[in-house]
Short mmCIF file of C-alpha atoms and ligand atoms in Angstrom, two decimals:
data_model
loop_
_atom_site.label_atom_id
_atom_site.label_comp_id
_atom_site.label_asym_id
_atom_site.label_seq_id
_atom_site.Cartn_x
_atom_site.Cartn_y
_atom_site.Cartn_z
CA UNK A 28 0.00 0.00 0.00
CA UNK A 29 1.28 3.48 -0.81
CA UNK A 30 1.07 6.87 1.35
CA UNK A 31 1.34 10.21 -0.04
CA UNK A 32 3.75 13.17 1.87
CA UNK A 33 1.10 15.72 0.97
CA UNK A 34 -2.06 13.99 1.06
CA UNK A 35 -1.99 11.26 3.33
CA UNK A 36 -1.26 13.82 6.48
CA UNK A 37 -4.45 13.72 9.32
CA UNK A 38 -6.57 11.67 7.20
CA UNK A 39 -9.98 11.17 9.10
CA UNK A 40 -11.51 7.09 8.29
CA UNK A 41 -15.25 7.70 8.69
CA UNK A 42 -16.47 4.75 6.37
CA UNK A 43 -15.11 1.35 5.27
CA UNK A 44 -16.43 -0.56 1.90
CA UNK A 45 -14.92 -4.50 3.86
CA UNK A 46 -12.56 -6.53 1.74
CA UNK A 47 -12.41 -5.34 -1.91
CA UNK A 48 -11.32 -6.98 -5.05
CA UNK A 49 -9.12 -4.77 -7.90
CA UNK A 50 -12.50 -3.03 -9.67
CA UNK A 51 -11.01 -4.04 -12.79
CA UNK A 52 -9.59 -7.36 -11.77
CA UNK A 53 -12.12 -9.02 -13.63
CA UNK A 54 -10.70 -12.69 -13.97
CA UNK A 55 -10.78 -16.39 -14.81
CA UNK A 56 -12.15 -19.02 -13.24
CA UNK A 57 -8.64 -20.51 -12.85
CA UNK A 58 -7.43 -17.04 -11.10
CA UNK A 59 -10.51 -17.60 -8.01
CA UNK A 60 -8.15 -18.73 -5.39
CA UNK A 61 -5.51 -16.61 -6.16
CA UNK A 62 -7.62 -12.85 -6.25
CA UNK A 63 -5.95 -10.20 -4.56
CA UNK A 64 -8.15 -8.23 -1.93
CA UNK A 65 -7.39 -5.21 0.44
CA UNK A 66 -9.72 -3.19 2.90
CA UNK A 67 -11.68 -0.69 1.57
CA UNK A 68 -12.01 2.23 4.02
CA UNK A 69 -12.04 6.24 3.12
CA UNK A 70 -11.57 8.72 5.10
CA UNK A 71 -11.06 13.19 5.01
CA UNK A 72 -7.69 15.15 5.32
CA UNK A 73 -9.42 18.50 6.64
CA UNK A 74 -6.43 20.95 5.87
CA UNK A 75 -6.86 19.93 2.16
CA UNK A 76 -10.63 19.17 2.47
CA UNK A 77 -9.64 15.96 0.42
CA UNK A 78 -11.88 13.16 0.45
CA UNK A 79 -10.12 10.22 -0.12
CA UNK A 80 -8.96 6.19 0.27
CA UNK A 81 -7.15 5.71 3.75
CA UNK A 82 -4.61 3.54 1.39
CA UNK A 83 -4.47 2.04 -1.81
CA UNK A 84 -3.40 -0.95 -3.33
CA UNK A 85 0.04 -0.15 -5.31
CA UNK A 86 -0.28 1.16 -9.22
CA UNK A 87 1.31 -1.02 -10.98
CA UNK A 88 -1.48 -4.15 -9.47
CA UNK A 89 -3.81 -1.87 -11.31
CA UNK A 90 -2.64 0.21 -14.27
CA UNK A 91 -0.34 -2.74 -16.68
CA UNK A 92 -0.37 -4.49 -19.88
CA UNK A 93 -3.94 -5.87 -18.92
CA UNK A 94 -5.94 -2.81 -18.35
CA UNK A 95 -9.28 -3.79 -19.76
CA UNK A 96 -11.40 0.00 -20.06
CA UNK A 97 -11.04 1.98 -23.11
CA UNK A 98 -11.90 5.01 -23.13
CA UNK A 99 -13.60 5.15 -26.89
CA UNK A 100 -15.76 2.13 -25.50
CA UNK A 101 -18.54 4.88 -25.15
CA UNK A 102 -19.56 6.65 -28.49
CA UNK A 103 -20.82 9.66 -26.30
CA UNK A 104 -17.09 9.94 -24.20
CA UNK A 105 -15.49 9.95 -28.07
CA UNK A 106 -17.55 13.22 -28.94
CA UNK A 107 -16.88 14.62 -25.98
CA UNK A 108 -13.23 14.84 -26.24
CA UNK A 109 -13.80 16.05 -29.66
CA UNK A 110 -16.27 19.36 -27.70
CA UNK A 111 -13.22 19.39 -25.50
CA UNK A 112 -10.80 20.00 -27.71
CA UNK A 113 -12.86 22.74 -30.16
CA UNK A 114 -13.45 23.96 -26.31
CA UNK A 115 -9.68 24.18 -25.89
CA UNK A 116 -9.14 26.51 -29.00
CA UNK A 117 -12.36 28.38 -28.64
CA UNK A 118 -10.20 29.55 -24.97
CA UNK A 119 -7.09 29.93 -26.41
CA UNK A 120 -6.02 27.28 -24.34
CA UNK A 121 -4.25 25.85 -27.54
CA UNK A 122 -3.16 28.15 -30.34
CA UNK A 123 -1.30 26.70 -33.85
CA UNK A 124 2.01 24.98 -33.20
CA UNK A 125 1.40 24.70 -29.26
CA UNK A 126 2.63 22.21 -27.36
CA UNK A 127 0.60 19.57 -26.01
CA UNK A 128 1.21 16.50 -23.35
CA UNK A 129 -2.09 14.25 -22.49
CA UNK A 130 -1.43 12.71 -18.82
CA UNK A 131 -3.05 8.95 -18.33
CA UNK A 132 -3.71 8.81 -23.03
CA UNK A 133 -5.32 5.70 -22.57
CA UNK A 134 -6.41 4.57 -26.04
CA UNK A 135 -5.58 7.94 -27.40
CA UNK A 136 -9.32 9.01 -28.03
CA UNK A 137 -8.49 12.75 -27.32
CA UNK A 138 -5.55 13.14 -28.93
CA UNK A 139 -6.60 11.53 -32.14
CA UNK A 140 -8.54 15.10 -32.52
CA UNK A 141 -5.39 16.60 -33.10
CA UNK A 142 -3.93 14.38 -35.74
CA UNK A 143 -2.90 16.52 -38.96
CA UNK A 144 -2.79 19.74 -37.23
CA UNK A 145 -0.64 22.13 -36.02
CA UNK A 146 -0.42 20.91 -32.48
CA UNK A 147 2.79 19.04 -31.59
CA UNK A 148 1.23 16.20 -28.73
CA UNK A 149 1.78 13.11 -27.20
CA UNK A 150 0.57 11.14 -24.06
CA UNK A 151 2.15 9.13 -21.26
CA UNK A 152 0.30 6.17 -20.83
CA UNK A 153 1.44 3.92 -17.64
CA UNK A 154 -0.85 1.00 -19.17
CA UNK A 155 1.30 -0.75 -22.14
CA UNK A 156 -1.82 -2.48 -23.91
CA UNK A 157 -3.52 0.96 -24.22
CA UNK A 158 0.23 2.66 -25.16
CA UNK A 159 0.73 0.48 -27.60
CA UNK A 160 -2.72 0.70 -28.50
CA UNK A 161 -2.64 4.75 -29.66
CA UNK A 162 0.58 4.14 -31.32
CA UNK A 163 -0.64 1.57 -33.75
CA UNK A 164 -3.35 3.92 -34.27
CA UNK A 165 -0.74 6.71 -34.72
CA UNK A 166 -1.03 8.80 -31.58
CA UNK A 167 1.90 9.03 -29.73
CA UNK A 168 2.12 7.59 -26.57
CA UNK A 169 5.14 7.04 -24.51
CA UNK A 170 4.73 4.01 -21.41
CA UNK A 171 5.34 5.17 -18.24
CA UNK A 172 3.74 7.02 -15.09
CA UNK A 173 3.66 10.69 -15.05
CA UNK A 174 5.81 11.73 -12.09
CA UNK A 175 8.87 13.54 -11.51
CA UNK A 176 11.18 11.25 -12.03
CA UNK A 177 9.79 9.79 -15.07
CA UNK A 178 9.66 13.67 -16.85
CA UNK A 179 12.88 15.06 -16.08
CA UNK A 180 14.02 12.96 -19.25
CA UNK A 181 11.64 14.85 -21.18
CA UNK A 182 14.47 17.34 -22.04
CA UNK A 183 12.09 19.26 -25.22
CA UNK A 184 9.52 19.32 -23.15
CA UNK A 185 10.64 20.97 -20.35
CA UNK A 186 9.80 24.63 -19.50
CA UNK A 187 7.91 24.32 -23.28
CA UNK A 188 5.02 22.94 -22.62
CA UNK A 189 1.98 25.10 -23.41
CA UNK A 190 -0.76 23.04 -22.21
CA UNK A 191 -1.09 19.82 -20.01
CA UNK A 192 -4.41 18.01 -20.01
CA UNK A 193 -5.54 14.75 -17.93
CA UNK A 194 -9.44 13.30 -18.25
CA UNK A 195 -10.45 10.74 -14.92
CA UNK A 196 -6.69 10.30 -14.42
CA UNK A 197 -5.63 12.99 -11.99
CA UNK A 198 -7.71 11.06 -9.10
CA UNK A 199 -5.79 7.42 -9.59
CA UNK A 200 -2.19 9.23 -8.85
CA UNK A 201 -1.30 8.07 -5.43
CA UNK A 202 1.60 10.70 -5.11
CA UNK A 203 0.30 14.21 -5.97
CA UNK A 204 3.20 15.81 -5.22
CA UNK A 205 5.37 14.23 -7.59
CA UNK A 206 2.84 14.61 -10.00
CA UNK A 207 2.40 18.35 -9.73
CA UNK A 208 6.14 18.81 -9.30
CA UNK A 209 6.41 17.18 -13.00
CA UNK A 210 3.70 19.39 -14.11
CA UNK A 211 5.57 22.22 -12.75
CA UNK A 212 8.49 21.49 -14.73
CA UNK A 213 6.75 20.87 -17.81
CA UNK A 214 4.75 24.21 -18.10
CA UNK A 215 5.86 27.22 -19.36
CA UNK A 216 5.62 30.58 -17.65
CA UNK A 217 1.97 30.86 -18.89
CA UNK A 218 1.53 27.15 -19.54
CA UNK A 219 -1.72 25.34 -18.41
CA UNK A 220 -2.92 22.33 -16.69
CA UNK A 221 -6.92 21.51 -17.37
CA UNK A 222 -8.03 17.95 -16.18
CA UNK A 223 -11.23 16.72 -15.34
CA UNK A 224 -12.88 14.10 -12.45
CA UNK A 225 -15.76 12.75 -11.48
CA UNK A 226 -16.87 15.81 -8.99
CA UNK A 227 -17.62 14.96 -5.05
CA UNK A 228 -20.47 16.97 -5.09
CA UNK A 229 -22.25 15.06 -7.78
CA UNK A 230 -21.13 12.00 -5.57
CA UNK A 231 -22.64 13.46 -2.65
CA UNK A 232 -26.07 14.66 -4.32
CA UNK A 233 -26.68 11.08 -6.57
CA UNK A 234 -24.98 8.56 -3.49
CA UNK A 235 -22.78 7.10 -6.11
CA UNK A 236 -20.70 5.52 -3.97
CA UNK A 237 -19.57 3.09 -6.51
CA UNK A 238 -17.32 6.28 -7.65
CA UNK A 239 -14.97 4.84 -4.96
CA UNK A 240 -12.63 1.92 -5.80
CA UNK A 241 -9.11 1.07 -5.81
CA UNK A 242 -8.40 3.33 -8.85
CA UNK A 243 -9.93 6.18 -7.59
CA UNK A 244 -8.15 7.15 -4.54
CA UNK A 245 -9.17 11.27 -4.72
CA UNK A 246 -12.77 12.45 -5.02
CA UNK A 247 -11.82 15.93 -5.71
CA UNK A 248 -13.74 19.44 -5.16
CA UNK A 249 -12.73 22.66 -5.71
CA UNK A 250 -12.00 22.89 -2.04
CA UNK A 251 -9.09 20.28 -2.17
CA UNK A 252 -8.01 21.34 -6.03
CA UNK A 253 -7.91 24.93 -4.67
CA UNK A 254 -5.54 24.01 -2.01
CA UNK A 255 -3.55 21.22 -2.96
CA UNK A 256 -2.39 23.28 -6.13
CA UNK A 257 -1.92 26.45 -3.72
CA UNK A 258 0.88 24.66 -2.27
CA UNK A 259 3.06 24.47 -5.63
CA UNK A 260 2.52 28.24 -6.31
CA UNK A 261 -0.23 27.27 -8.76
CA UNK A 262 -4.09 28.88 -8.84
CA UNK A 263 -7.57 27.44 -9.84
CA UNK A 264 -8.52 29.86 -12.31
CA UNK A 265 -11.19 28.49 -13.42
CA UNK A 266 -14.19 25.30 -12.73
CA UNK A 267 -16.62 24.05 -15.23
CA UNK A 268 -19.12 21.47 -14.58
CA UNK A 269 -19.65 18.36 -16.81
CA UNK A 270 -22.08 15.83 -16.96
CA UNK A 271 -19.72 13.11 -18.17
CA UNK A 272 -19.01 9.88 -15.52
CA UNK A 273 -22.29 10.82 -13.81
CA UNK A 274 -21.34 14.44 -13.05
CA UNK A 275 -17.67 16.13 -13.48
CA UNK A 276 -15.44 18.57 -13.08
CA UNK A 277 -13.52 20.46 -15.07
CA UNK A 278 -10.39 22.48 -13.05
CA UNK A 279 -8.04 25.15 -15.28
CA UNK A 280 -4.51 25.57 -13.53
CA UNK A 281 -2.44 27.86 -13.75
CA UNK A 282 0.63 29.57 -12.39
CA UNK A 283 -0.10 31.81 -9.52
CA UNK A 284 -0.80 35.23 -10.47
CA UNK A 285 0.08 34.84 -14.06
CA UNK A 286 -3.90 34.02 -15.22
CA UNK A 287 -7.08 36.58 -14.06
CA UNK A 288 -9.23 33.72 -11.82
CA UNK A 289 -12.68 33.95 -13.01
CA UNK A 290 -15.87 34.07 -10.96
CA UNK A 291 -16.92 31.10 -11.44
CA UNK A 292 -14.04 29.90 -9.04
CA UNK A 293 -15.58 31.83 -5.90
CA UNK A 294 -19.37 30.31 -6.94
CA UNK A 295 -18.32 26.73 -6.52
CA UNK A 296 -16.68 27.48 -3.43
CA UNK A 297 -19.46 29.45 -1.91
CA UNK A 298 -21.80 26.45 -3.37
CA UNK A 299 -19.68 23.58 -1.30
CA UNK A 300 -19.46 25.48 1.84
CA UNK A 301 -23.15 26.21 2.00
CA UNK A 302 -23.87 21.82 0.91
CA UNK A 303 -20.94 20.85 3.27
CA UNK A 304 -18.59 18.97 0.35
CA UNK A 305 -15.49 21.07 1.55
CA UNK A 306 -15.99 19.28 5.62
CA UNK A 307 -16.14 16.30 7.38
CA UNK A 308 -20.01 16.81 7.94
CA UNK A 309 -20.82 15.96 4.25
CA UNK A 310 -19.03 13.25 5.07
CA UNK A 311 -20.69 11.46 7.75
CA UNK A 312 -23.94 12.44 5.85
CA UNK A 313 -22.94 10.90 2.73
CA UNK A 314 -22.08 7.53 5.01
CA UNK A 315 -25.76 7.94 6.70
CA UNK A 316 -27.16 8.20 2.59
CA UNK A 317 -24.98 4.85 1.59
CA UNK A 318 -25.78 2.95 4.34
CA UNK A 319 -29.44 3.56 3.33
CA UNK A 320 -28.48 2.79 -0.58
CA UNK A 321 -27.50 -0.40 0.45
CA UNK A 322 -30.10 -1.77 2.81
CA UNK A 323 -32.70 -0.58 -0.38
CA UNK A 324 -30.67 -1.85 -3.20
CA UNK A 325 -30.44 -5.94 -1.19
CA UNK A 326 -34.10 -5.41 -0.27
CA UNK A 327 -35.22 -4.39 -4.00
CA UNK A 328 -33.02 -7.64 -5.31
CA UNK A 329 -34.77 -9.67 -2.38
CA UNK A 330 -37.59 -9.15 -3.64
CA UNK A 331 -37.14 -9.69 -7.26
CA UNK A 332 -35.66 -12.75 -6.52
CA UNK A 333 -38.51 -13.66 -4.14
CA UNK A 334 -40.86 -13.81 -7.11
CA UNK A 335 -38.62 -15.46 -9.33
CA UNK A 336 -37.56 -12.73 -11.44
CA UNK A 337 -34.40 -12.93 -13.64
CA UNK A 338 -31.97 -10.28 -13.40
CA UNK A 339 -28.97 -9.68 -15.34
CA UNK A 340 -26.46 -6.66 -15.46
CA UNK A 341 -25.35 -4.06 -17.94
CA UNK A 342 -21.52 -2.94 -18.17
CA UNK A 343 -19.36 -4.45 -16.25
CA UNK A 344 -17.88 -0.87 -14.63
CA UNK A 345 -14.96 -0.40 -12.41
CA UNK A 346 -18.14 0.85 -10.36
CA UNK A 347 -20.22 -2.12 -10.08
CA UNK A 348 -16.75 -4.10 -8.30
CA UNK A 349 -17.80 -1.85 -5.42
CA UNK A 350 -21.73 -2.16 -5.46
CA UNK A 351 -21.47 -5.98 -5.69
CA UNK A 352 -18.58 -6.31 -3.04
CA UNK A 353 -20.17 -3.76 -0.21
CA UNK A 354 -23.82 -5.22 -1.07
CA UNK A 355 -22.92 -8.76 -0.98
CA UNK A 356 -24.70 -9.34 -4.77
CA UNK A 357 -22.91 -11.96 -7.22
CA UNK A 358 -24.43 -14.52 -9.29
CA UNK A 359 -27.47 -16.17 -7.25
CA UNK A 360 -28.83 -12.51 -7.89
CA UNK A 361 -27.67 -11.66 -10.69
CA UNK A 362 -27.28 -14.43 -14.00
CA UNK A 363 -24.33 -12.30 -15.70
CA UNK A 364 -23.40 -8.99 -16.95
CA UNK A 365 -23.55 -7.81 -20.61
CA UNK A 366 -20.72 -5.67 -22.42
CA UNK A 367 -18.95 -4.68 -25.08
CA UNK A 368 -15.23 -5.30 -24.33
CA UNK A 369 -13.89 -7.91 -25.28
CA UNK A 370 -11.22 -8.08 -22.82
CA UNK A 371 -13.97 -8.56 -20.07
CA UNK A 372 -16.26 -11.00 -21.92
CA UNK A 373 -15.54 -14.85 -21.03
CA UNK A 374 -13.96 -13.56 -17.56
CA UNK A 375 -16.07 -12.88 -13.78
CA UNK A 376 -16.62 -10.12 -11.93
CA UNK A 377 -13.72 -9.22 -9.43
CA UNK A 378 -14.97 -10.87 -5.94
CA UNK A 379 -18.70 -11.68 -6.74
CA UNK A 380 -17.99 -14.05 -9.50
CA UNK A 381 -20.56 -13.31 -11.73
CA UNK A 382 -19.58 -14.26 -15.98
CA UNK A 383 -19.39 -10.93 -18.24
CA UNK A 384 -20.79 -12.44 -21.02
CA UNK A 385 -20.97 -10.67 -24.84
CA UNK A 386 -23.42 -7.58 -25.70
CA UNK A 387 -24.45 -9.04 -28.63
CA UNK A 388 -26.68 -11.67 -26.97
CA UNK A 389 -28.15 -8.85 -24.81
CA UNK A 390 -31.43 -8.83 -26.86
CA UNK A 391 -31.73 -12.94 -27.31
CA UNK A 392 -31.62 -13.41 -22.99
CA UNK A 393 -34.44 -14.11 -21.42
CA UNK A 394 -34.58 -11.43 -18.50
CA UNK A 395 -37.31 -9.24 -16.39
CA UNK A 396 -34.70 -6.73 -14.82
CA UNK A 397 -31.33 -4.98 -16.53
CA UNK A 398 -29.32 -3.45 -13.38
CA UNK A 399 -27.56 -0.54 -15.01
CA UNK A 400 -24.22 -0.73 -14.03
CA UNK A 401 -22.89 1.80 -16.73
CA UNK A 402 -25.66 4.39 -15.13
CA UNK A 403 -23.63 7.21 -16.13
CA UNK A 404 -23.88 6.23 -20.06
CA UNK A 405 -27.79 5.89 -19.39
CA UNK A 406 -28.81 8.36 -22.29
CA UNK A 407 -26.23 6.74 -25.25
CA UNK A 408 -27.73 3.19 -23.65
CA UNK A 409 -31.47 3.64 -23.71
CA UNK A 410 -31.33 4.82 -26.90
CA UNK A 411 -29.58 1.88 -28.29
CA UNK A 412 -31.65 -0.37 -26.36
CA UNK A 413 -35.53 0.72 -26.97
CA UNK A 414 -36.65 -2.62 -27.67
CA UNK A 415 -36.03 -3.86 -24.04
CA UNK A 416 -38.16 -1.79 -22.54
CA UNK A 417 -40.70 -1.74 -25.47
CA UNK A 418 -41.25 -5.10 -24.52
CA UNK A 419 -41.60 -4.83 -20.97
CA UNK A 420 -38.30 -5.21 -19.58
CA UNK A 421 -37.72 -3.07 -16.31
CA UNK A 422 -34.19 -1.11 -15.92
CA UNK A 423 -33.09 -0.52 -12.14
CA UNK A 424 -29.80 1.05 -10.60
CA UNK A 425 -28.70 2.13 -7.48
CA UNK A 426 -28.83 6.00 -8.62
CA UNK A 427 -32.06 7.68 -9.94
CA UNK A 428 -32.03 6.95 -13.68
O1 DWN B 528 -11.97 6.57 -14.14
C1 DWN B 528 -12.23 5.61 -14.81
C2 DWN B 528 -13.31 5.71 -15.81
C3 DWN B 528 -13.17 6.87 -16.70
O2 DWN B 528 -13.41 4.58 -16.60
C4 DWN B 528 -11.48 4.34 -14.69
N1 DWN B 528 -11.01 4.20 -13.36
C5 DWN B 528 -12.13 3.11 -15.21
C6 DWN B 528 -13.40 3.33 -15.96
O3 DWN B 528 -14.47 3.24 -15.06
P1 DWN B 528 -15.78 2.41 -15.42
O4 DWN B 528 -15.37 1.04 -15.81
O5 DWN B 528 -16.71 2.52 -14.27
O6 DWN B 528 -16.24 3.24 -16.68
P2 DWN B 528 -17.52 3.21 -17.57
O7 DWN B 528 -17.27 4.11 -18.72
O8 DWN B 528 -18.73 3.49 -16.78
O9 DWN B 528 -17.59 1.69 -18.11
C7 DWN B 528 -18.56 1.33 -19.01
C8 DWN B 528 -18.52 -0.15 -19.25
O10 DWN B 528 -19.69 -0.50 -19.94
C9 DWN B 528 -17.37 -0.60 -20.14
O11 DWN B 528 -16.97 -1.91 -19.78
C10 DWN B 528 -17.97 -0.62 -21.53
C11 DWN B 528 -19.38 -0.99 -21.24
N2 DWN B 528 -20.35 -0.43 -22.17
C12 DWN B 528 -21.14 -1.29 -22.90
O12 DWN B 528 -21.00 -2.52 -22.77
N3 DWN B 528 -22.05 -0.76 -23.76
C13 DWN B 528 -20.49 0.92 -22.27
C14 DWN B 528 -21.40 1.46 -23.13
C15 DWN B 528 -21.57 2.94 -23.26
C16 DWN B 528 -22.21 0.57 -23.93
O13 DWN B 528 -23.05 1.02 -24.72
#
C-alpha cells in the first residue's frame, strides 16, 4: 500500500467498503483462489478538504499491460473529447504549433482530434496495452507514469510545454506531489494544466458511492483542487461542470498570479461550503445516505428474486466491483453482466464471480430486470436499447435513472 507526503497527512476514516477486489480485476475461473483483496475504508484530510482512500493498493497491481477500459468504448465519451478539444481553442487554451502533453492517453481518443494539425502532442500512458494501443493507431504515446522522475528525461519538453491536459486520471495518482512537481516542470511561464474528475459533489447529491474503488483514490472538489495546487505556487482559475461519468469537473490551472481567476471559481466554493462537500459533515452524511443505498438496493433484489424474477447486469464498470462487493450481490442474484469489451467478456466479476458475457446476446436473454451498471452512459444506452423496454423489460440502478 502506498502513502502520499502531501495527502496522506491527518486523514480522518469515517467509512469502510470491507474486503475489496481490484474493480477491474475481472478474472478467470482458474485465477478464483488466487484474487488479490485489500480493505476498503475512506476517510477526510481536513487541511486539504480531500476526500479520499485511507490507502491504496500499489499502481502497478492496477494500471499494466492488462488494463481492460477503453476510453472510446462509449460513443458519447469519443464526442466529448472532440467538444473538449474545439473547447480548448475556442479559450485559447491551444493556439497553432502549441505544445501539447495528455497525462493517463489511454487509447488515445483525445488526442486523435489533433492528428494533422498544427499541435505538436503526445501522451504518457502507464498502461502498455492501451500505449501500444494509440501508437498503432498513430497517436503518440510514450509508457510510463507521469511523475517527476519519469519527466525530467523529457528534455524538449521541459519549461515548453503550453498546455497539459488529464481526463479521470488525476484522481488514480497516489503521489500528488510528484505529479504536480512534474507538471511544474513541464509548463511554461503561462503554460496550463486543465483535467477533469468525477466531482464529489455530484457523488454526494446522486450517493454514487460506486465512484470509490481502488483506482480512484481522490474524489476531488474545488476545495481540495484549490488548495492542494496552492501549495506548488499554482491557482484554480477556473471550474466548469460536466455531466460526463455521472457528473464532473472540469479544473483550469495555472501559475499563480500569471492568469485573471474567473468568478466562477468563488461560486463553486461558496456552493460547497453552503452543501458541506469542503468538511467532514458531508461526510458522515454521505455515510448515513450509503448505508441507506445499500439496505434498499439488497431489499429491491430480495424481492425480485422472491418472485422469481431474472436479473442480469449491464456494463461491467470499475463501479459495479464496489456495489457488488459492499452489497454482498454476485451470481445467485444476478445471471451475468452484458458488455462490449472484449477483454472482459468470457472472464467474472472481481470478488462476486458473476460471468461478463458478450453484448451481442443482450437482446436474445431471457430477462425481467437490466441493473444498469454503466448508469452514467444511461442516455447513449437507452437509446440503443428501446426494444427492451418496449417489450416490458424493467431497468433498475442504485442511482435515480
Ligand atoms: O476513471 C475511470 C473511468 C473513466 O473509466 C477508470 N477508473 C475506469 C473506468 O471506469 P468504469 O469502468 O466505471 O467506466 P464506464 O465508462 O462506466 O464503463 C462502461 C462499461 O460498460 C465498459 O466496460 C464498456 C461498457 N459499455 C457497454 O458494454 N455498452 C459501455 C457502453 C456505453 C455501452 O453502450
Amino acid at each position: 500500500m502506498f502513502k502520499c507526503k502531501v495527502t496522506q497527512k491527518k486523514i480522518k476514516p469515517f467509512m469502510s467498503f470491507g474486503s475489496m477486489p481490484l474493480a477491474n480485476g475481472f478474472l478467470k475461473k482458474s485465477q478464483f483462489k488466487k484474487e488479490f483483496f485489500y480493505k476498503m475504508e475512506v476517510g477526510f484530510n481536513e487541511d486539504l478538504s480531500l476526500f479520499q482512500l485511507a490507502e491504496q493498493p500499489e499502481a502497478k497491481l492496477m494500471f499494466n499491460k492488462d488494463y481492460p477500459f477503453f476510453t472510446s468504448s462509449s460513443n458519447f465519451m469519443i464526442n466529448h473529447f472532440r467538444l473538449f478539444s474545439k473547447w480548448l481553442k475556442k479559450n485559447n487554451y491551444l493556439k497553432n504549433n502549441y505544445n501539447l502533453i495528455e497525462i493517463g492517453s489511454n487509447d488515445g481518443t483525445f488526442l486523435n482530434n489533433f492528428k494533422n494539425t498544427s499541435i505538436n502532442f503526445f501522451g504518457i500512458e502507464p498502461s502498455k496495452n492501451m500505449s501500444d494501443l494509440s501508437n498503432k493507431k498513430k497517436i503518440p504515446a510514450l509508457n510510463f507514469f507521469f511523475n517527476f522522475e519519469n519527466v525530467k528525461n523529457l528534455k524538449k519538453s521541459i519549461g515548453k510545454t503550453n498546455l497539459i491536459t488529464a481526463a479521470n486520471v488525476i484522481c488514480h495518482v497516489q503521489d500528488l506531489n510528484s505529479l504536480i512537481l512534474g507538471i511544474d516542470l513541464l509548463l511554461n511561464k503561462k503554460g496550463i494544466f486543465i483535467f477533469e474528475e468525477p466531482y464529489l459533489g455530484s457523488m454526494y447529491s446522486k450517493v454514487s458511492y460506486d465512484q470509490i474503488y481502488d483506482e480512484h483514490v481522490f474524489m476531488f472538489s474545488a476545495h481540495s483542487v484549490k488548495k492542494i495546487f496552492n501549495i506548488y505556487g499554482f491557482d484554480l482559475i477556473n471550474v466548469i461542470p460536466q455531466v460526463t461519468h455521472g457528473g464532473s469537473m472540469r479544473y483550469v490551472i495555472g501559475r499563480a498570479n500569471e492568469h485573471k481567476i474567473t468568478k466562477n471559481v468563488e461560486k463553486i466554493l461558496q456552493y460547497e461550503k453552503k452543501n458541506k462537500i469542503d468538511s467532514f459533515e458531508g461526510c458522515l452524511n454521505f455515510k448515513k445516505k450509503c448505508l441507506e443505498s445499500k439496505f434498499l438496493l439488497k431489499e429491491k433484489i430480495n424481492r425480485m428474486k422472491s418472485m422469481d424474477k431474472k436479473i442480469v447486469g449491464y456494463g461491467a464498470t470499475s463501479k459495479s466491483t464496489t456495489i457488488l462487493n459492499y452489497c454482498g450481490i454476485n451470481s445467485k442474484h444476478i445471471n451475468c453482466i452484458f458488455d462490449t469489451t472484449k477483454e472482459k467478456v468470457g472472464k467474472f466479476t472481481p470478488g462476486t464471480h458473476i460471468p461478463i458475457v458478450n453484448m451481442k446476446d443482450f437482446n436474445k436473454y431471457n430477462k425481467d430486470y437490466v441493473y444498469l451498471f454503466a448508469w452514467n452512459h444511461k442516455d447513449e444506452i437507452f437509446r440503443k436499447e428501446k426494444k427492451f423496454k418496449k417489450d416490458g423489460g424493467k431497468w433498475f440502478s442504485h442511482v435515480k435513472l
